[in-house]
XYZ file of C-alpha atoms in Angstrom:
422
model
C 112.512 136.421 98.314
C 111.185 133.899 95.822
C 113.664 131.775 93.878
C 111.962 131.303 90.532
C 114.537 128.723 89.473
C 113.039 126.440 92.134
C 109.533 126.764 90.711
C 108.350 124.385 88.038
C 105.086 123.712 86.264
C 103.561 120.303 86.883
C 100.709 118.749 84.927
C 98.647 116.613 87.272
C 96.696 113.453 86.375
C 97.765 113.431 82.718
C 100.901 111.321 82.428
C 101.300 107.520 82.546
C 98.446 105.363 83.815
C 98.910 104.273 87.417
C 98.453 100.592 86.516
C 101.215 100.841 83.926
C 103.478 102.629 86.377
C 103.171 99.991 89.114
C 103.621 97.183 86.601
C 106.955 98.690 85.581
C 107.765 99.401 89.232
C 107.282 95.740 90.125
C 109.641 94.766 87.318
C 112.316 96.966 88.921
C 111.832 95.167 92.250
C 112.007 91.755 90.576
C 115.202 92.756 88.777
C 116.803 93.780 92.069
C 115.942 90.412 93.637
C 117.254 88.572 90.578
C 120.454 90.617 90.551
C 121.575 89.140 93.880
C 124.105 86.326 93.799
C 122.950 82.750 94.317
C 124.917 82.566 97.555
C 123.270 85.719 98.877
C 119.751 84.482 98.110
C 120.403 81.095 99.696
C 121.812 82.517 102.907
C 120.013 85.804 103.456
C 117.363 86.084 106.151
C 114.224 86.289 103.994
C 112.339 88.404 106.542
C 115.152 90.936 106.814
C 115.638 91.134 103.046
C 111.879 91.557 102.610
C 111.837 94.354 105.174
C 114.755 96.065 103.456
C 113.116 95.992 100.015
C 109.758 96.997 101.484
C 111.245 100.115 103.061
C 113.000 100.907 99.795
C 110.044 100.464 97.459
C 106.968 101.484 99.449
C 105.275 104.304 97.585
C 105.617 107.568 99.495
C 101.964 108.538 99.184
C 101.529 112.255 98.452
C 99.508 114.247 100.949
C 98.181 117.757 100.310
C 98.149 119.702 103.584
C 95.223 122.070 103.107
C 95.073 122.877 106.820
C 98.565 124.424 106.581
C 97.901 126.822 103.689
C 99.342 130.313 103.954
C 99.314 133.275 101.589
C 101.386 136.281 100.602
C 101.180 138.818 97.791
C 103.370 140.442 95.186
C 102.842 142.948 92.401
C 103.140 141.785 88.814
C 102.678 143.192 85.340
C 99.434 141.708 84.009
C 98.499 141.762 80.349
C 95.190 143.350 79.489
C 94.242 140.131 77.706
C 94.113 138.437 81.143
C 91.478 140.787 82.532
C 87.886 139.431 82.775
C 86.334 140.758 79.564
C 82.792 140.940 80.931
C 83.848 143.403 83.659
C 86.691 145.327 82.033
C 86.499 147.203 78.724
C 90.094 148.016 77.880
C 90.925 150.338 75.017
C 94.324 148.745 74.542
C 94.308 145.140 75.868
C 97.866 144.694 74.649
C 99.162 146.923 77.422
C 100.303 145.594 80.801
C 98.994 146.801 84.140
C 100.512 146.590 87.585
C 98.266 144.427 89.752
C 98.454 142.739 93.154
C 98.670 138.959 92.986
C 97.663 136.785 95.952
C 99.814 133.640 96.149
C 98.478 130.692 98.152
C 101.164 128.282 99.355
C 99.698 124.776 99.775
C 102.222 122.470 101.473
C 102.524 118.820 100.516
C 104.564 115.834 101.660
C 105.387 112.536 100.054
C 106.253 111.862 96.434
C 104.368 114.593 94.617
C 105.365 113.159 91.240
C 102.829 110.376 91.783
C 100.124 113.013 91.286
C 101.104 113.191 87.630
C 99.744 109.667 87.099
C 96.276 108.858 85.812
C 94.510 106.938 88.584
C 92.050 104.089 88.237
C 89.255 105.149 88.323
C 89.774 108.747 87.310
C 87.870 111.954 86.571
C 88.426 113.121 83.014
C 90.212 116.276 83.999
C 93.785 117.501 84.322
C 95.286 120.435 86.161
C 98.423 122.498 85.689
C 100.003 123.984 88.794
C 103.219 125.680 89.867
C 105.330 123.935 92.494
C 108.010 125.407 94.711
C 110.419 122.473 95.005
C 112.401 123.921 97.913
C 109.387 124.825 100.013
C 107.419 121.721 98.920
C 104.352 123.767 98.156
C 101.828 124.107 95.372
C 101.482 127.744 94.349
C 98.086 129.071 93.345
C 98.179 132.644 92.084
C 95.026 134.737 91.963
C 95.159 138.218 90.448
C 93.286 140.767 92.495
C 90.954 142.145 89.836
C 88.216 142.847 92.376
C 88.412 144.424 95.824
C 85.897 141.974 97.363
C 87.619 139.207 99.398
C 84.716 136.846 98.662
C 85.510 136.811 94.956
C 89.141 135.910 95.654
C 87.997 133.169 98.016
C 85.603 131.735 95.432
C 88.363 131.631 92.831
C 90.679 129.932 95.324
C 88.043 127.266 96.067
C 87.655 126.541 92.350
C 91.410 126.075 92.025
C 91.475 123.734 95.011
C 88.635 121.708 93.521
C 90.669 121.274 90.336
C 93.820 120.423 92.307
C 91.966 117.660 94.154
C 89.935 116.295 91.230
C 91.814 112.951 91.166
C 93.793 113.255 94.384
C 91.833 110.744 96.484
C 91.861 108.174 93.684
C 95.646 108.409 93.423
C 95.980 107.979 97.188
C 93.719 104.909 97.180
C 95.717 103.385 94.305
C 98.958 103.934 96.226
C 97.546 102.520 99.465
C 96.299 99.419 97.665
C 99.700 98.870 96.055
C 101.524 99.284 99.367
C 99.237 96.804 101.120
C 100.190 94.072 98.661
C 103.865 94.964 98.321
C 105.245 92.858 101.191
C 103.554 89.728 99.834
C 104.845 90.494 96.331
C 108.427 91.007 97.536
C 108.480 87.884 99.696
C 107.060 85.795 96.845
C 109.795 87.097 94.528
C 112.541 86.214 97.005
C 111.115 82.759 97.665
C 110.643 82.135 93.946
C 114.218 83.145 93.241
C 115.448 80.903 96.035
C 113.569 77.931 94.589
C 115.077 78.638 91.175
C 118.560 78.586 92.691
C 117.824 75.361 94.535
C 116.569 73.724 91.373
C 119.586 74.938 89.450
C 121.815 73.252 92.008
C 119.808 70.018 91.828
C 118.735 70.262 95.437
C 115.074 69.406 95.102
C 115.371 65.643 94.884
C 112.624 63.962 96.871
C 113.847 62.493 100.148
C 110.849 60.165 100.384
C 109.732 60.497 104.006
C 106.175 59.291 104.455
C 103.948 59.922 107.435
C 101.024 57.513 107.350
C 98.193 57.064 109.823
C 97.873 53.375 110.682
C 94.461 51.770 111.096
C 95.375 49.483 114.005
C 96.372 52.109 116.582
C 94.640 51.556 119.945
C 92.626 54.606 121.005
C 94.326 55.349 124.327
C 92.550 58.701 124.244
C 89.631 59.930 122.214
C 91.792 61.820 119.743
C 90.392 62.650 116.325
C 92.302 60.779 113.635
C 94.775 63.071 111.844
C 94.763 62.989 108.076
C 98.336 61.795 107.576
C 97.986 59.530 104.580
C 99.745 61.776 102.105
C 103.463 61.753 101.536
C 105.558 64.391 103.287
C 107.802 66.214 100.851
C 110.965 67.230 102.634
C 112.298 70.588 101.611
C 116.095 70.776 101.355
C 117.804 73.486 103.393
C 120.988 74.805 101.849
C 124.278 74.791 103.727
C 126.803 77.466 102.783
C 129.497 74.799 102.351
C 128.579 73.252 99.034
C 124.815 73.688 99.467
C 124.216 70.100 100.579
C 120.509 69.159 100.719
C 119.170 68.186 104.138
C 115.695 66.974 105.142
C 113.254 69.291 106.866
C 109.531 68.941 107.516
C 107.276 70.912 105.231
C 104.736 73.242 106.814
C 101.750 70.942 106.371
C 103.454 67.980 108.067
C 104.629 70.207 110.911
C 101.058 71.353 111.502
C 99.766 67.791 111.463
C 102.264 66.717 114.125
C 101.409 69.713 116.284
C 97.706 68.974 115.932
C 98.220 65.460 117.309
C 100.080 66.903 120.299
C 97.376 69.517 120.784
C 94.613 66.895 120.668
C 96.409 64.727 123.235
C 96.904 67.749 125.507
C 93.213 68.656 125.308
C 92.426 65.141 126.468
C 94.798 65.588 129.410
C 92.766 68.630 130.410
C 89.529 66.635 130.280
C 90.993 63.591 132.082
C 93.047 64.781 135.121
C 93.811 61.224 136.219
C 96.098 60.820 133.198
C 98.538 63.465 134.436
C 98.047 63.572 138.215
C 101.390 63.054 139.928
C 103.198 62.640 136.620
C 106.522 64.230 135.703
C 107.319 65.947 132.405
C 108.871 62.727 131.171
C 105.783 60.680 132.125
C 103.468 63.028 130.267
C 105.888 63.029 127.381
C 105.590 59.244 127.213
C 101.798 59.524 126.980
C 102.172 61.862 124.036
C 104.600 59.428 122.430
C 102.019 56.637 122.730
C 99.940 58.590 120.249
C 102.706 60.104 118.139
C 104.927 57.095 117.532
C 102.410 54.764 115.805
C 101.438 57.535 113.403
C 104.705 57.513 111.485
C 106.434 55.214 109.051
C 109.963 55.534 107.619
C 110.774 57.552 110.697
C 110.072 57.240 114.383
C 109.228 59.421 117.333
C 111.632 58.832 120.201
C 112.301 60.157 123.667
C 115.549 61.543 125.030
C 117.208 61.636 121.611
C 120.572 63.385 121.625
C 121.089 66.148 119.087
C 124.053 68.526 118.993
C 124.646 69.675 122.617
C 121.911 68.053 124.682
C 118.898 65.762 124.859
C 115.368 66.586 123.835
C 112.026 65.361 125.103
C 110.457 64.426 121.763
C 112.123 64.163 118.361
C 111.184 62.863 114.940
C 114.047 61.393 112.939
C 114.617 60.696 109.285
C 117.653 58.461 108.829
C 120.327 60.202 110.918
C 118.670 63.628 110.795
C 116.237 65.045 113.331
C 113.429 66.857 111.525
C 111.242 67.796 114.513
C 112.068 68.578 118.154
C 109.725 69.376 121.050
C 110.362 70.206 124.707
C 107.827 69.193 127.374
C 108.014 71.570 130.336
C 105.980 72.571 133.369
C 105.459 76.328 133.567
C 107.715 77.810 136.264
C 107.633 81.472 135.336
C 109.215 83.833 132.824
C 112.848 83.100 133.611
C 112.374 79.336 133.346
C 110.387 79.686 130.108
C 113.082 81.778 128.425
C 115.654 79.248 129.643
C 113.596 76.507 127.948
C 113.843 78.434 124.665
C 117.604 78.658 125.178
C 117.715 74.926 125.832
C 115.723 74.167 122.704
C 117.853 76.447 120.522
C 120.929 74.782 121.972
C 119.829 71.431 120.560
C 119.451 72.771 117.063
C 121.657 72.755 114.032
C 120.714 74.744 110.952
C 118.810 71.777 109.531
C 116.250 71.666 112.403
C 113.712 74.240 111.336
C 110.541 72.951 113.049
C 110.338 72.906 116.854
C 107.815 73.216 119.674
C 107.497 73.860 123.398
C 104.739 71.857 125.080
C 103.885 74.013 128.065
C 102.115 72.395 131.062
C 100.593 75.043 133.343
C 99.636 74.017 136.883
C 98.771 77.530 138.061
C 95.121 78.443 138.498
C 95.733 81.719 136.627
C 95.974 79.993 133.235
C 94.378 82.850 131.251
C 96.703 85.389 132.867
C 99.749 83.353 131.855
C 98.471 83.040 128.271
C 97.952 86.803 128.092
C 101.604 87.374 129.039
C 103.123 84.658 126.879
C 103.630 86.794 123.754
C 105.253 89.605 125.701
C 107.607 87.188 127.447
C 108.517 85.353 124.232
C 109.265 88.642 122.448
C 111.950 89.390 125.047
C 114.157 86.544 123.836
C 117.129 87.873 121.808
C 116.541 85.303 119.038
C 112.899 86.326 118.563
C 112.136 87.374 114.995
C 108.409 87.512 114.413
C 105.031 86.648 115.920
C 102.733 84.698 113.592
C 98.983 84.139 113.627
C 97.495 82.181 116.519
C 96.248 78.687 115.733
C 93.962 78.854 118.748
C 93.956 80.679 122.079
C 96.549 78.311 123.602
C 98.665 77.648 120.488
C 101.165 80.391 119.619
C 103.480 80.475 116.599
C 106.751 82.344 116.139
C 109.820 82.774 113.958
C 113.211 82.590 115.724
C 116.772 82.632 114.479
C 119.480 80.192 115.504
C 122.105 81.144 118.057
C 125.002 81.315 115.638
C 123.288 82.662 112.531
C 120.446 85.184 112.377
C 119.880 84.261 108.731
C 118.801 80.716 109.742
C 115.160 80.965 110.704
C 113.217 78.310 112.600
C 109.512 77.832 113.317
C 108.686 77.673 117.031
C 105.242 76.682 118.302
C 104.274 77.100 121.954
C 101.256 74.981 122.913
C 99.968 75.339 126.463
C 97.735 73.028 128.489
C 96.094 73.696 131.842
C 96.961 70.815 134.145
C 96.170 72.059 137.671
C 97.559 70.130 140.622
C 94.130 69.621 142.146
C 91.122 68.377 140.197
C 88.678 71.205 139.707
C 91.176 73.906 140.686
């Protein structure tokens, strides 16, 4: 039994332009971000809030399921005016005639209302179709004027051609919008957060400079890092009064990691520099290069921070802005314990950290291939980022006591076999 109250007429490809629709749609998303309280924006996990809004606002792209079409038939009263005039000469076209009507049910899924939009580009054509809302089907009715099945099939194909005239363009528009939506949402959240920070006068420059000195002895042949520009420290907001604290910006963090990576590559080329050395000894070699590169701050070994001591830290006044752990690879369990140890040193202000991973095993490539899988097992793991190179992995983690406090963790591995040439 057909419930006619559930059937409506829909005009496809004739309403608002798609570009206008998504422009208004983006304004709705921006308003939702801006409607959150300052405290919420400052303390929310940006990745989780982005994921939430993405799931809420992704366009549910309509899909017409032609492979699932089915048909039935009913009898209806058909006006003589609807008969094909070139084949039927009716004496009284005002009369109605009982005729069989074939009804094709074309299932769809997704937000079918998006098919009312005018895509870009578009074919200058519209189409009016009945929709069964309950069944989620388009209904194409073809009156059986002729006994030949081929004529009914030809008419059906014409209707399908009209139904699909702008369908692919709408789908491509939706797919393109969805691809850019995560970036748009994250940018809105970050922009709002910066506005709140500025409103609370938290963007005062903290004046930390990292400068490459000209008189550093070249202990190793390390390419000179470009560290002449000033590091702008971004304040991180504490829930208690939103006090600004120093933290390395992304560019400075990358510059520090590059120095460490360059030193490690030299270790690999010069086995005599690490042979028989402990983690602390190798750490000291790295410090020989790191320490002279910084002014108004210093790199120091065994610096205490919160609950333990770290192998390498960079301090600004009384605040540690970078922490790294130097460790020999001793398997999965030991590696995950190193992450625990590193997280244990951190307070919310320490957002840039690294593990310097010395691998003595001959199966270096095998260990690298497993490193992502192992790291993902840690309960504080948030997200895997793009590789810097094949031995330099980047991740997002959350702190032990607050999943909304996100830190950057780099894992840089070096192959330092016990025997030369192993």
